[in-house]
Coordinates of C-alpha atoms (C1' of nucleotides) in Angstrom, one line a residue:
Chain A
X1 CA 97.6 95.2 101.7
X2 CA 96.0 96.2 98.9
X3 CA 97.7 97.6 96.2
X4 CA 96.0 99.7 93.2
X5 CA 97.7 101.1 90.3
X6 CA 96.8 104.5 89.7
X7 CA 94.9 105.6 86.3
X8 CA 96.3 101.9 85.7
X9 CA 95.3 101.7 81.5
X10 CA 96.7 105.6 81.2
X11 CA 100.0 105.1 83.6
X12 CA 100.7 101.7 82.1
X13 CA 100.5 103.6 78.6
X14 CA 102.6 106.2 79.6
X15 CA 105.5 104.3 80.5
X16 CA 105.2 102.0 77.2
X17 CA 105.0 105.4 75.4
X18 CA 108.4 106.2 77.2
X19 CA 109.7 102.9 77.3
X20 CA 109.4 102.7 72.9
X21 CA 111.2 106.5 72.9
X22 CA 107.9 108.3 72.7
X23 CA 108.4 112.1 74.0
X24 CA 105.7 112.5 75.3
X25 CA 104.2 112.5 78.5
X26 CA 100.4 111.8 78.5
X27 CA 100.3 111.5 82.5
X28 CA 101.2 115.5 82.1
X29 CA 98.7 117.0 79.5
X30 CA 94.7 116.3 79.6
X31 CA 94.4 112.9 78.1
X32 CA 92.1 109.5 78.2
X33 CA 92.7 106.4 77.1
X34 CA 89.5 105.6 75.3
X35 CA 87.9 103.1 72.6
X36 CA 87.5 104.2 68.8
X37 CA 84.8 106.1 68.5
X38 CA 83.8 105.2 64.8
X39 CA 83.3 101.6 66.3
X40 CA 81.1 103.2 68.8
X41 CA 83.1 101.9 71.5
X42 CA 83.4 105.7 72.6
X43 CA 84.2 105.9 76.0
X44 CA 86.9 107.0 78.8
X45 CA 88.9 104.3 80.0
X46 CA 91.4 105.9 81.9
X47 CA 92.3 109.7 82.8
X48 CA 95.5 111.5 83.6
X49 CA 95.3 114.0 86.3
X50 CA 95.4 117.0 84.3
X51 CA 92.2 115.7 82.2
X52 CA 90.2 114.8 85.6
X53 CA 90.9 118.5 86.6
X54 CA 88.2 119.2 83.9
X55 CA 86.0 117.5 85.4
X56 CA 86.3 114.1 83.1
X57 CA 85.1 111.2 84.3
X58 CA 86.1 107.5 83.5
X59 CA 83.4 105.4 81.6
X60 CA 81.7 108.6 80.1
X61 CA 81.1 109.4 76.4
X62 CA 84.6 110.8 74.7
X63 CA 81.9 113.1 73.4
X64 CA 81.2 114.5 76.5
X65 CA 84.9 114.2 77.2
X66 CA 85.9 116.4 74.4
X67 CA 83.2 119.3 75.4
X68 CA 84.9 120.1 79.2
X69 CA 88.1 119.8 77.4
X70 CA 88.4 120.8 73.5
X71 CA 91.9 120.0 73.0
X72 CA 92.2 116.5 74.8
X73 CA 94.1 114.2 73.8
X74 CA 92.9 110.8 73.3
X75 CA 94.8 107.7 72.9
X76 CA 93.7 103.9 72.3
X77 CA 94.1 101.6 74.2
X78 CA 96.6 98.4 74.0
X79 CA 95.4 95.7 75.9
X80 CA 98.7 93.4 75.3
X81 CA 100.3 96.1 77.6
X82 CA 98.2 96.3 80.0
X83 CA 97.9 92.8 80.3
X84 CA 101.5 92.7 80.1
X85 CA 101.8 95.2 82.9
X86 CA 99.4 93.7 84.9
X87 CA 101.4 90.1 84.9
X88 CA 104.6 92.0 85.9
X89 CA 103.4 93.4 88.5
X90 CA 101.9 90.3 89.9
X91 CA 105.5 88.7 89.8
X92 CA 107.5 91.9 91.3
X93 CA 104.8 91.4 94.4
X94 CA 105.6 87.8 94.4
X95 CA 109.5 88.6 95.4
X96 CA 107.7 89.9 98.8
X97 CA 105.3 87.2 99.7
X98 CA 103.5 83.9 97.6
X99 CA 100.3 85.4 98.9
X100 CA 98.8 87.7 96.2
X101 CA 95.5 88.0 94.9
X102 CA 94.7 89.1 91.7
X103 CA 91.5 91.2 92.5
X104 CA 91.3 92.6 88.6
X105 CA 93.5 93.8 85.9
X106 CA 94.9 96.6 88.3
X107 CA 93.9 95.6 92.0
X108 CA 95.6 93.2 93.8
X109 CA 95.9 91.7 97.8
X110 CA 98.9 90.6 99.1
X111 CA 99.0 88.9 102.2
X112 CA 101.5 89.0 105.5
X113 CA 101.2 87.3 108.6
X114 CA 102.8 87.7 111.9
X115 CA 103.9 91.4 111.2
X116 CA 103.0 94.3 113.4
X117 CA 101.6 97.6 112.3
X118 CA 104.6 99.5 112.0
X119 CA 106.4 97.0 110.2
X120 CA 103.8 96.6 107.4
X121 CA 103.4 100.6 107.0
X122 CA 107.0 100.6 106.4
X123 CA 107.1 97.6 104.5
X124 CA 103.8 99.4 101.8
X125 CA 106.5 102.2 101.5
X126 CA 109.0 100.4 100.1
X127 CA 106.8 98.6 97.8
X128 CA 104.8 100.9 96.4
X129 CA 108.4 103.6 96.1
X130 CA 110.2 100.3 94.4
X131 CA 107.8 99.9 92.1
X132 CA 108.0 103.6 90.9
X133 CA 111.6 102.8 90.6
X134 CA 111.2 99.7 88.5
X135 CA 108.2 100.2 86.6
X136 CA 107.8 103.9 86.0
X137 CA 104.3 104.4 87.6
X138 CA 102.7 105.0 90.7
X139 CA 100.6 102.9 92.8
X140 CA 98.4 103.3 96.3
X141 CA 98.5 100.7 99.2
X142 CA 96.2 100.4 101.6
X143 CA 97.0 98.3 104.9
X144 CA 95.1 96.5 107.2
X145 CA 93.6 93.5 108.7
X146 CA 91.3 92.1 106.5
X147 CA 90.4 92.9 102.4
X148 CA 87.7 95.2 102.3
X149 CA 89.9 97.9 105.3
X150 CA 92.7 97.2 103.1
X151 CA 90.7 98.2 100.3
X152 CA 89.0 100.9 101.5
X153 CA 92.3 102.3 102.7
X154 CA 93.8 102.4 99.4
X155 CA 90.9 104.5 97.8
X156 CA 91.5 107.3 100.6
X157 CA 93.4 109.7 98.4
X158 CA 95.5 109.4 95.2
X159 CA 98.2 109.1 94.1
X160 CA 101.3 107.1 94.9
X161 CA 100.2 106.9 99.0
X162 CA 100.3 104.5 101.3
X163 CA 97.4 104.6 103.9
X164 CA 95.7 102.5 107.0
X165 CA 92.3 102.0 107.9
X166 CA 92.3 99.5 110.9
X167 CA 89.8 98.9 113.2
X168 CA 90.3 101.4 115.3
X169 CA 90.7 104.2 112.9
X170 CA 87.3 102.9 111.2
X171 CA 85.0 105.9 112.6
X172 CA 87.8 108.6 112.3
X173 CA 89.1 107.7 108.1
X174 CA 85.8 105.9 107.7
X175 CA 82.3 107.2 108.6
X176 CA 82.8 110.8 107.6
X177 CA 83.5 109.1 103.9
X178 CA 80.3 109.5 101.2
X179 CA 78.3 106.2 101.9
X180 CA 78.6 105.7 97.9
X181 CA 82.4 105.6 98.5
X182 CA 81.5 102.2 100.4
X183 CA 82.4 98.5 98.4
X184 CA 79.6 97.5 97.4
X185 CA 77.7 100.7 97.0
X186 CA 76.7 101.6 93.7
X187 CA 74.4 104.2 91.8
X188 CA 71.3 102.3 93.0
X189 CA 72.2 101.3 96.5
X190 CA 73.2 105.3 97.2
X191 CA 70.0 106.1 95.7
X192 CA 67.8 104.8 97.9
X193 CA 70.2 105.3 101.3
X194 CA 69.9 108.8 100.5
X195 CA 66.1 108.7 100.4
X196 CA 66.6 107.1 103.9
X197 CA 68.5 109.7 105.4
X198 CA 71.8 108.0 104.6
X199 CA 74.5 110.0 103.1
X200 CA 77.8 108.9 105.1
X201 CA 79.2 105.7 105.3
X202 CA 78.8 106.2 109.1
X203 CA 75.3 107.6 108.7
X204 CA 74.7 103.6 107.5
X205 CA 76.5 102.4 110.6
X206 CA 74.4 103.8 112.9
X207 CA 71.1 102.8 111.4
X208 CA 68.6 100.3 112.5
X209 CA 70.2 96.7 111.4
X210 CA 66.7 95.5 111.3
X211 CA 65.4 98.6 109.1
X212 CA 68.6 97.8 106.5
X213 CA 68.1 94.3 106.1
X214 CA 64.7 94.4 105.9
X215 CA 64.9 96.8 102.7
X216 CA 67.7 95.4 101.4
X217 CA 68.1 92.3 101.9
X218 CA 71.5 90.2 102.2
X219 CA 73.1 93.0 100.4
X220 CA 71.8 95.2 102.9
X221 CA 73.3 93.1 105.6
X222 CA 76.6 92.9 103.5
X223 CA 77.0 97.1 103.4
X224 CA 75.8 97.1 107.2
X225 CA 78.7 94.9 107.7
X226 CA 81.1 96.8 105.7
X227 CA 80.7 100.2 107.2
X228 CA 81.6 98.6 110.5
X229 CA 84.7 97.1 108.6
X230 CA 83.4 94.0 109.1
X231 CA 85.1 91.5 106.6
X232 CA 85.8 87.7 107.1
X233 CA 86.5 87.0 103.5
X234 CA 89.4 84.1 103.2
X235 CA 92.6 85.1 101.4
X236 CA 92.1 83.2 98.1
X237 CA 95.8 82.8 96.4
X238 CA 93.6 81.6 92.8
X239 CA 89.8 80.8 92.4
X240 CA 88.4 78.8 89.2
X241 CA 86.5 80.7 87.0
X242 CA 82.6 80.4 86.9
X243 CA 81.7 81.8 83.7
X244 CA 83.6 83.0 80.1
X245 CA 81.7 85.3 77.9
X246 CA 82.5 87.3 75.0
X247 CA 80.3 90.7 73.6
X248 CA 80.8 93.5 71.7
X249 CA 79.1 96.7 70.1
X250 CA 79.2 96.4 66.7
X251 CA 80.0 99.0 64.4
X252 CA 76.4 99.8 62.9
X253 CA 72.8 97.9 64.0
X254 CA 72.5 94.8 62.4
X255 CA 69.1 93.9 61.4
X256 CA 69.0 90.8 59.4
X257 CA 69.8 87.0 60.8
X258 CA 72.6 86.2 58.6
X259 CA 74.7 88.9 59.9
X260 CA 73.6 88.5 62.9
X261 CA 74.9 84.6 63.0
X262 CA 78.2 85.6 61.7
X263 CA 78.9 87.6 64.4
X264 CA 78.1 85.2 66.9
X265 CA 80.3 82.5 65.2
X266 CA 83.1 85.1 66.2
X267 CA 82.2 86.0 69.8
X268 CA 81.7 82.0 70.3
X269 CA 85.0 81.1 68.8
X270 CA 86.5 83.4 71.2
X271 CA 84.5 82.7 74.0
X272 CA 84.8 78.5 73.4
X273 CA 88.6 78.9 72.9
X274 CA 89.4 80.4 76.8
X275 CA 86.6 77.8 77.8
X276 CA 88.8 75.2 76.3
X277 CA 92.2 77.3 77.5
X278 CA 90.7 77.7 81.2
X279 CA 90.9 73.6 80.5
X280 CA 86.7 73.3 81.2
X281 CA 83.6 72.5 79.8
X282 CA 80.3 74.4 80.2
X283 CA 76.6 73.2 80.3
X284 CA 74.9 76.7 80.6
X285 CA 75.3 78.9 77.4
X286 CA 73.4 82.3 77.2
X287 CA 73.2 85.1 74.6
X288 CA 72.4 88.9 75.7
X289 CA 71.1 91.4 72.8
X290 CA 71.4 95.5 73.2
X291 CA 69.2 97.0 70.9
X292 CA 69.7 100.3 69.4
X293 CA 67.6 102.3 72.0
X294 CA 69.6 100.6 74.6
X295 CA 67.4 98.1 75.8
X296 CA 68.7 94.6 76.8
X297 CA 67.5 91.3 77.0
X298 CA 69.3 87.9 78.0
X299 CA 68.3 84.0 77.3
X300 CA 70.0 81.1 78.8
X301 CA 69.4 77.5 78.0
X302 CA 70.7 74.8 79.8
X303 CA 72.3 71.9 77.4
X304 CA 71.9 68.1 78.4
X305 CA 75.4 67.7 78.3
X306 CA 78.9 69.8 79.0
X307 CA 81.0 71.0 76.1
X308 CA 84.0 72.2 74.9
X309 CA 83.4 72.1 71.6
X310 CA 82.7 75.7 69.5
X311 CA 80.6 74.2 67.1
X312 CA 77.9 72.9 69.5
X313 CA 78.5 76.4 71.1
X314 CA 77.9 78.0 67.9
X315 CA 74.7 76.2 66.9
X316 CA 72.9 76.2 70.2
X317 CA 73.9 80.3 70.3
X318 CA 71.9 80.5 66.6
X319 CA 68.7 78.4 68.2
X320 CA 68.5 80.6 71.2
X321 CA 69.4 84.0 69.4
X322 CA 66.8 82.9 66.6
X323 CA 64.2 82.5 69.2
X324 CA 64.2 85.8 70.8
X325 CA 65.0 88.1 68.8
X326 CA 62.1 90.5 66.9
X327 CA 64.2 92.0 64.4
X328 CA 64.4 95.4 66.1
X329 CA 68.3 96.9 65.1
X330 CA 70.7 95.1 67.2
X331 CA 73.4 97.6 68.4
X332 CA 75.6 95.0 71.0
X333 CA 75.9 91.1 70.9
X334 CA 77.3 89.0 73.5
X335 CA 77.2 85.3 74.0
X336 CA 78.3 83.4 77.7
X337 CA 78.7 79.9 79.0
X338 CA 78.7 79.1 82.6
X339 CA 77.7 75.8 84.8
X340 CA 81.3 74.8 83.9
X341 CA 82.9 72.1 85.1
X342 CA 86.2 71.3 84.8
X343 CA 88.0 67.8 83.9
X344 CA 90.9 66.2 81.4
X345 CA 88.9 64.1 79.8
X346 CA 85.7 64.7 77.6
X347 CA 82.4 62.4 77.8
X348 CA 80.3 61.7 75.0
X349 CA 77.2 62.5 75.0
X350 CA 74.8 61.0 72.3
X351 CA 72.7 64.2 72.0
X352 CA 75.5 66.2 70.7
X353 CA 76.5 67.2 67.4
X354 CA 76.9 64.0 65.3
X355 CA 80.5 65.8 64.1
X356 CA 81.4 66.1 68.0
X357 CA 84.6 64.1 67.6
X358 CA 85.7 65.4 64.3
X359 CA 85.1 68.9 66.1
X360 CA 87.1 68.6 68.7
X361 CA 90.2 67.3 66.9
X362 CA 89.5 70.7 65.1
X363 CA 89.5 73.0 67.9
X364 CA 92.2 71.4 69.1
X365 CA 93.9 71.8 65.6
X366 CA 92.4 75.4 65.1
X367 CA 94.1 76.5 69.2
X368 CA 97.1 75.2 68.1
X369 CA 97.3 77.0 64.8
X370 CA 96.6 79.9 66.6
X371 CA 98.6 79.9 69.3
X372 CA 101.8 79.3 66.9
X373 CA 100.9 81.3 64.2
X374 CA 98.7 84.1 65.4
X375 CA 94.9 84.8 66.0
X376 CA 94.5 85.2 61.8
X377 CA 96.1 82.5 60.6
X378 CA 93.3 80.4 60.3
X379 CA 89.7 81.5 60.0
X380 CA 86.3 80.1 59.1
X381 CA 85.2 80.6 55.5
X382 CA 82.4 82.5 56.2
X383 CA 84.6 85.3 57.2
X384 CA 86.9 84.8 54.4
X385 CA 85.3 87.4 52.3
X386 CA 82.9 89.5 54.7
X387 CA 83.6 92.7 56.3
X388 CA 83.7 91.1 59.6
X389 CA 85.8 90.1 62.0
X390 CA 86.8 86.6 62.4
X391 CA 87.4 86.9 65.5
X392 CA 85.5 89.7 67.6
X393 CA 86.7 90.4 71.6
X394 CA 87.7 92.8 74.3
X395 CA 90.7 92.8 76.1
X396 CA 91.4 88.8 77.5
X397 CA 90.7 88.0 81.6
X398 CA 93.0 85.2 82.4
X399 CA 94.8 85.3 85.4
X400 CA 92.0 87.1 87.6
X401 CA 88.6 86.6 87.7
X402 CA 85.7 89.0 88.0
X403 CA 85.2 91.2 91.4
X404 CA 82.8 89.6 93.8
X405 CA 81.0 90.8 96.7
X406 CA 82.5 88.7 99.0
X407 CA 85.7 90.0 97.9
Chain B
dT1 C1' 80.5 109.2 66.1
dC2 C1' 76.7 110.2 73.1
dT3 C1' 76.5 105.9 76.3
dG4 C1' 82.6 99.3 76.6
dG5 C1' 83.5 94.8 78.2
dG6 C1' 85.1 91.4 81.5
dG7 C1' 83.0 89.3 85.5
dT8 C1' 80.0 87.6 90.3
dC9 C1' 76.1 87.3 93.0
dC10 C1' 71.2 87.8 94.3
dT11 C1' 66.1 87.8 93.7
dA12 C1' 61.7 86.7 92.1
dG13 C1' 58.6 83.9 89.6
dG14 C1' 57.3 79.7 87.5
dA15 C1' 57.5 74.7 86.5
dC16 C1' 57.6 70.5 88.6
dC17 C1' 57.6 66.9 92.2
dC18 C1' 55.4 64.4 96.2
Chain C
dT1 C1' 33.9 73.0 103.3
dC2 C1' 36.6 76.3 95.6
dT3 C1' 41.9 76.5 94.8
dG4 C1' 47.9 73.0 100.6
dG5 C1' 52.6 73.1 101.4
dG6 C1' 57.2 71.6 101.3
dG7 C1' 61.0 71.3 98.3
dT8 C1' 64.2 71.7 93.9
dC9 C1' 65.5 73.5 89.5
dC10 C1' 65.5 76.8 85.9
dT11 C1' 65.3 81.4 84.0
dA12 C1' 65.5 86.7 83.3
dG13 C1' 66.8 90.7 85.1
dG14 C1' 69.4 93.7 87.7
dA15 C1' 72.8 95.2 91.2
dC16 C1' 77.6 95.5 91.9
dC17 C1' 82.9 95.5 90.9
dC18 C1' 87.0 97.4 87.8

DNA sequence: TCTGGGGTCCTAGGACCC
DNA sequence: TCTGGGGTCCTAGGACCC
C-alpha cells in the first residue's frame, strides 16, 4: 500500500491550528501554505481544496497565487509540525505491520504478505478512516502488488480514498491516464513524448520498445516498464543516505566574497552537523550558485580524505566557491557532501587541517550544546554581530531519504 | 516581493592508464 | 601507411521525485 497524505503541509497545519484552539479552518477557505515572501522564498507549498478551485498550483509564485485569488489566505509554514506529523504517522502505521517505508515527508509503503485482495482493500479502509479518527486529516491509499501500482493507485483521485491498480486493472485505470501522470514523467520527458505522438500513459505502452529506448535511454526503458506496471523494486524497511546538503535563497544578491563566505559557514555548519548526526563522513563536497537571472552552476571536488569535521568542510567550500565564482549577484547558495561513508571511528589523515583533532572535540562540543540548549546557544563569532543567520536551512530530512527512480 | 529546498540517478566528456 | 582501443575515474549538468 501506499499511503499519501493529502495537501500533507496544509492538512497537517490545519489540525495544529485546531489542535492549539485556533477557529479557524484553513482546509475550508482558499489558502496555501507558502514561504515569506520578503525572503524571497515566495512560493506555494501546499493548497486547500477551495484555493486549487482557482486554479492555484503548488510550487508557483504566491504572486501569481494571489492574482487568481485576491483574498487568499496565506500561512507559513512550520516544519517542526510537519516533521512531527510525519513521525506519528510512521509509528500509527507501524501498529499494522514493521514493514513501512518512508518514501518522503508525506508518502509512505507499507508492506503485507500473504493477504488476498479483498482482505487488503478492506484492511486500506480501515487505515486510512482510523487515521481521520486519530489525527484529524485525510489520507489516500493505493493497493497493489508492487510500489510503483501501489503508487499509481493512490494518485487516482483525491481525497481521503482508497483505490487499486493491479495488474489486471493496468489498461482499464491506467492507459487512458495523461502519460505525464506516469512516475517518472516529468516536464521534459512529456515534452518530447508528445512530440512523438505520445499523450497517454497507454499511448507509451504500445509504442515501439526499440524506438523508446533508443531516444531515451535507460530512462526510457524505465517509463516503458512503468506503463506496463512493471515494478521489481525490493521493499526497503530503511536505506543509508547518499548525500546531505544544505542551500538557501538569500534575502538580497550578495555580491562581495566576504558575505558570501559567511553564508557558507552557515549552510556548512548545518550541513556538517546531520553529516556527523547521520553518524558518517563524506569525501565529496560540492557548492552550487543561482545567480540573480536564475542561472546555475555546480563544482565538486573530491578531498583526499573523508571528514566529519565542519571546519575542513568550511575551508574547502571557500577554495571551491572562490574559484568559480565571477562576481555576478548571487541570488541562492547551497553547499553538499556526498561519497560518504560511514564508520565509528575517525582516521587521520595527514593532509587535513593541522586543528583536525581540536575540531572535532569542537563539533562534538558545539552538537552537544546544541542539542541541549537549542540551535542559538552557541554560535561562531563572525555571526555575533552580522545581520545573518548563524545557522541558515530548510526544513530537516532525517528519517527518509530522497525519492529515487527505482523507487 | 515572480520563480524553495530536500534528495537520487544518469549521461557525456575529458583525463589518465596500459 | 598522420592521429588505436580498452578501461577507470572524475566532473558538470540536467532529469526526476515530493
Amino acid at each position: 500500500m501506499h499511503i499519501d497524505v493529502n495537501s500533507a503541509f496544509l492538512s497537517w497545519h490545519a489540525t495544529y491550528e485546531k489542535q492549539i484552539g485556533i477557529e479557524r479552518d484553513i482546509r475550508e477557505i482558499p489558502s496555501v501554505i507558502g514561504g515569506n515572501e520578503k525572503s524571497r522564498h515566495g512560493i506555494v507549498l501546499a493548497k486547500s481544496l477551495p484555493a486549487k478551485k482557482f486554479n492555484i498550483k503548488t510550487g508557483e509564485s504566491l504572486f501569481e497565487a494571489r492574482q487568481k485569488c485576491p483574498n487568499l489566505l496565506i500561512v507559513l509554514p512550520d516544519y517542526n509540525v510537519y516533521t512531527k506529523a510525519s513521525k506519528k504517522l510512521r509509528e500509527f502505521l507501524k501498529t499494522f505491520t514493521p514493514d513501512v517505508e518512508a518514501f518522503s515527508i508525506d508518502e509512505c509503503f507499507i508492506r503485507f504478505t500473504d493477504i488476498d485482495r479483498e482482505k487488503a482493500i478492506n484492511l486500506a479502509y480501515l487505515i486510512k478512516d482510523r487515521i481521520n479518527e486519530i489525527f484529524g486529516y485525510t489520507v489516500n491509499i493505493g493497493v497493489s502488488e508492487n510500489k510503483l501500482l501501489a503508487k499509481m493507485a493512490g494518485d487516482f483521485e483525491k481525497p481521503n480514498k482508497c483505490h487499486t491498480c493491479f495488474p489486471d486493472e493496468i489498461k482499464k485505470k491506467l492507459w487512458p491516464l495523461p502519460v505525464e501522470d506516469l512516475f517518472m514523467v516529468g516536464r521534459k520527458t512529456k515534452q518530447k513524448l508528445n512530440k512523438i505522438g505520445i499523450h497517454t500513459i497507454g499511448d507509451l505502452a504500445n509504442y515501439d520498445y526499440n524506438a523508446i529506448s533508443a531516444l531515451f535511454k535507460s530512462h526510457g526503458r524505465l517509463i516503458y516498464d512503468y506503463s506496463w506496471g512493471k515494478d521489481d523494486s525490493e521493499f526497503k524497511g530503511f536505506e543509508q543516505v547518499k548525500s546531505v546538503g544544505n542551500s538557501s535563497t538569500l534575502r538580497f544578491d550578495v555580491t562581495d566574497t566576504e558575505t558570501a563566505h559567511i553564508i557558507l559557514l552557515s549552510l556548512v555548519e548545518v550541513t556538517a552537523w546531520r553529516l556527523r548526526e547521520a553518524g558518517a563522513f563524506c569525501r565529496v563536497i560540492s557548492v552550487g550558485i543561482k545567480f540573480s537571472d536564475f542561472f546555475y552552476i555546480s563544482r565538486q571536488k573530491k578531498l583526499s580524505f573523508f571528514t566529519d569535521c565542519t571546519n575542513d568542510i568550511y575551508i574547502n567550500m571557500c577554495k571551491l566557491f572562490d574559484a568559480i565564482w565571477d562576481k555576478k549577484p548571487i541570488r541562492q547558495l547551497g553547499v553538499y557532501v556526498s561519497d560518504l561513508e560511514f564508520r565509528a571511528v575517525k582516521q587521520i589523515n595527514l593532509f587535513q587541517s593541522n586543528f583536525s583533532k581540536k575540531s572535532e572535540v569542537l563539533d562534538k562540543t558545539i552538537d552537544k550544546i546544541r542539542c541541549r540548549y537549542g540551535d542559538n546557544a552557541i554560535i561562531r563569532g563572525m555571526f555575533a554581530n552580522s545581520d545573518f543567520q548563524p545557522l541558515l536551512g530548510g526544513y530537516p530530512s532525517d528519517e527518509y531519504i530522497g525519492m529515487s527512480s527505482i523507487l
